[in-house]
Amino acid sequence: EAEVAQSPRYKITEKSQAVAFWCDPISGHATLYWYRQILGQGPELLVQFQDESVVDDSQLPKDRFSAERLKGVDSTLKIQPAELGDSAMYLCASSLRGTSSNNEQFFGPGTRLTVL
Amino acid sequence: AQSVTQLGSHVSVSEGALVLLRCNYSSSVPPYLFWYVQYPNQGLQLLLKYTTGATLVKGINGFEAEFKKSETSFHLTKPSAHMSDAAEYFCAVRRSGGSNYKLTFGKGTLLTVNP
């Protein structure tokens, strides 16, 4: 069964360091999402890609966060410099192209980031 | 704009008892509604969804939910809880049109099942 892959699964870093997370969506999925889930909260969308283009990054803290999907396949989310408040689970999801009501988002296992 | 309110951050039931997790939504356009389950240190798995048509939706693992437009609710139920149902459950809403498929999630409800 096709799955969304994410790495690393766990990351511990010190504040002010740079971190990067990688996501490989399900093959053929044109839309890719990065969500942040703070402990005890629901996921919140950081950025949405349609192919290689950003559709929505209104909640992405652009002073320290960046995301790219250069070839419209896999994606990288970067934080530089990391702050204590960035400790969270970072979830990647993907879905097929289009406005179909069956456009389900499939989630990866997430990367748990701890900033010390 | 859309929002989701999940009533009760923690629900505890006995094995075999009815499970009821509450979700109310706010949306300016007809919504699509979803329930996801998350086990510790894992991603989210879709339980069920409402898009159009029948308002009573059946999902995996014996769960079902009913869309009630007049009450702006989409409560999740299961007749008989199993130990394996212990997890966190998230209700989410999405616009039914447009090109932004962003999901807006509630804060989640942690379900505990007691033997």
PDB file of C-alpha atoms in Angstrom, chain B residues 13-94:
ATOM      1  CA  VAL B  13     -15.645   4.752  28.584  1.00  0.00           C
ATOM      2  CA  SER B  14     -15.764   1.137  29.638  1.00  0.00           C
ATOM      3  CA  GLU B  15     -15.089  -1.623  27.148  1.00  0.00           C
ATOM      4  CA  GLY B  16     -18.375  -2.482  25.438  1.00  0.00           C
ATOM      5  CA  ALA B  17     -19.978   0.873  26.183  1.00  0.00           C
ATOM      6  CA  LEU B  18     -21.212   3.432  23.684  1.00  0.00           C
ATOM      7  CA  VAL B  19     -18.649   5.891  22.373  1.00  0.00           C
ATOM      8  CA  LEU B  20     -19.842   9.444  21.620  1.00  0.00           C
ATOM      9  CA  LEU B  21     -17.369  12.142  20.598  1.00  0.00           C
ATOM     10  CA  ARG B  22     -18.853  15.553  19.904  1.00  0.00           C
ATOM     11  CA  CYS B  23     -17.960  17.937  17.089  1.00  0.00           C
ATOM     12  CA  ASN B  24     -19.541  21.237  16.107  1.00  0.00           C
ATOM     13  CA  TYR B  25     -18.393  23.270  13.145  1.00  0.00           C
ATOM     14  CA  SER B  26     -18.690  26.746  11.737  1.00  0.00           C
ATOM     15  CA  SER B  27     -18.487  27.344   8.005  1.00  0.00           C
ATOM     16  CA  SER B  28     -19.641  30.115   5.671  1.00  0.00           C
ATOM     17  CA  VAL B  29     -20.042  27.649   2.806  1.00  0.00           C
ATOM     18  CA  PRO B  30     -21.301  24.041   2.664  1.00  0.00           C
ATOM     19  CA  PRO B  31     -18.600  22.025   4.381  1.00  0.00           C
ATOM     20  CA  TYR B  32     -16.938  18.715   3.943  1.00  0.00           C
ATOM     21  CA  LEU B  33     -16.454  17.083   7.347  1.00  0.00           C
ATOM     22  CA  PHE B  34     -13.967  14.474   8.489  1.00  0.00           C
ATOM     23  CA  TRP B  35     -12.996  12.406  11.515  1.00  0.00           C
ATOM     24  CA  TYR B  36      -9.394  11.267  11.903  1.00  0.00           C
ATOM     25  CA  VAL B  37      -7.785   8.989  14.499  1.00  0.00           C
ATOM     26  CA  GLN B  38      -4.216   9.329  15.757  1.00  0.00           C
ATOM     27  CA  TYR B  39      -2.332   6.720  17.747  1.00  0.00           C
ATOM     28  CA  PRO B  40       0.703   7.792  19.822  1.00  0.00           C
ATOM     29  CA  ASN B  41       3.614   9.075  17.720  1.00  0.00           C
ATOM     30  CA  GLN B  42       1.834   8.290  14.480  1.00  0.00           C
ATOM     31  CA  GLY B  43       0.196  10.245  11.682  1.00  0.00           C
ATOM     32  CA  LEU B  44      -3.537  10.677  11.172  1.00  0.00           C
ATOM     33  CA  GLN B  45      -5.777   8.014   9.687  1.00  0.00           C
ATOM     34  CA  LEU B  46      -9.126   8.867   8.120  1.00  0.00           C
ATOM     35  CA  LEU B  47     -12.063   7.223   9.891  1.00  0.00           C
ATOM     36  CA  LEU B  48     -14.887   8.649   7.792  1.00  0.00           C
ATOM     37  CA  LYS B  49     -16.003  11.710   5.859  1.00  0.00           C
ATOM     38  CA  TYR B  50     -19.139  13.552   4.819  1.00  0.00           C
ATOM     39  CA  THR B  51     -19.160  15.337   1.481  1.00  0.00           C
ATOM     40  CA  THR B  52     -22.635  15.147  -0.047  1.00  0.00           C
ATOM     41  CA  GLY B  53     -25.591  12.776  -0.023  1.00  0.00           C
ATOM     42  CA  ALA B  54     -26.537  10.584   2.912  1.00  0.00           C
ATOM     43  CA  THR B  55     -26.061  12.394   6.197  1.00  0.00           C
ATOM     44  CA  LEU B  56     -25.314   9.216   8.175  1.00  0.00           C
ATOM     45  CA  VAL B  57     -21.802   8.165   7.254  1.00  0.00           C
ATOM     46  CA  LYS B  58     -20.223   4.833   8.130  1.00  0.00           C
ATOM     47  CA  GLY B  59     -16.482   4.497   8.497  1.00  0.00           C
ATOM     48  CA  ILE B  60     -13.822   2.012   9.436  1.00  0.00           C
ATOM     49  CA  ASN B  61     -13.629   0.053  12.706  1.00  0.00           C
ATOM     50  CA  GLY B  62     -17.386   0.304  13.311  1.00  0.00           C
ATOM     51  CA  PHE B  63     -17.518   4.089  13.673  1.00  0.00           C
ATOM     52  CA  GLU B  64     -20.223   6.276  12.181  1.00  0.00           C
ATOM     53  CA  ALA B  65     -21.165   9.954  12.232  1.00  0.00           C
ATOM     54  CA  GLU B  66     -24.238  11.967  11.339  1.00  0.00           C
ATOM     55  CA  PHE B  67     -24.159  15.361   9.652  1.00  0.00           C
ATOM     56  CA  LYS B  68     -26.843  17.622  11.154  1.00  0.00           C
ATOM     57  CA  LYS B  69     -26.913  20.919   9.328  1.00  0.00           C
ATOM     58  CA  SER B  70     -29.510  22.475  11.647  1.00  0.00           C
ATOM     59  CA  GLU B  71     -27.279  21.769  14.650  1.00  0.00           C
ATOM     60  CA  THR B  72     -23.964  22.344  12.803  1.00  0.00           C
ATOM     61  CA  SER B  73     -22.796  19.061  14.295  1.00  0.00           C
ATOM     62  CA  PHE B  74     -20.953  15.958  13.153  1.00  0.00           C
ATOM     63  CA  HIS B  75     -20.746  13.716  16.217  1.00  0.00           C
ATOM     64  CA  LEU B  76     -18.827  10.423  16.078  1.00  0.00           C
ATOM     65  CA  THR B  77     -20.316   7.264  17.587  1.00  0.00           C
ATOM     66  CA  LYS B  78     -19.547   3.593  18.011  1.00  0.00           C
ATOM     67  CA  PRO B  79     -22.003   1.200  19.688  1.00  0.00           C
ATOM     68  CA  SER B  80     -19.439  -0.842  21.590  1.00  0.00           C
ATOM     69  CA  ALA B  81     -15.948   0.328  22.531  1.00  0.00           C
ATOM     70  CA  HIS B  82     -12.907  -1.911  22.162  1.00  0.00           C
ATOM     71  CA  MET B  83      -9.598  -1.497  23.958  1.00  0.00           C
ATOM     72  CA  SER B  84      -7.993  -0.897  20.569  1.00  0.00           C
ATOM     73  CA  ASP B  85     -10.134   2.249  20.108  1.00  0.00           C
ATOM     74  CA  ALA B  86      -8.055   4.118  22.695  1.00  0.00           C
ATOM     75  CA  ALA B  87      -6.484   6.985  20.748  1.00  0.00           C
ATOM     76  CA  GLU B  88      -6.912  10.674  19.980  1.00  0.00           C
ATOM     77  CA  TYR B  89      -9.703  11.676  17.619  1.00  0.00           C
ATOM     78  CA  PHE B  90      -9.813  14.825  15.524  1.00  0.00           C
ATOM     79  CA  CYS B  91     -12.758  16.380  13.734  1.00  0.00           C
ATOM     80  CA  ALA B  92     -11.916  18.524  10.698  1.00  0.00           C
ATOM     81  CA  VAL B  93     -13.732  20.754   8.211  1.00  0.00           C
ATOM     82  CA  ARG B  94     -12.891  21.762   4.645  1.00  0.00           C
TER      83      ARG B  94
END
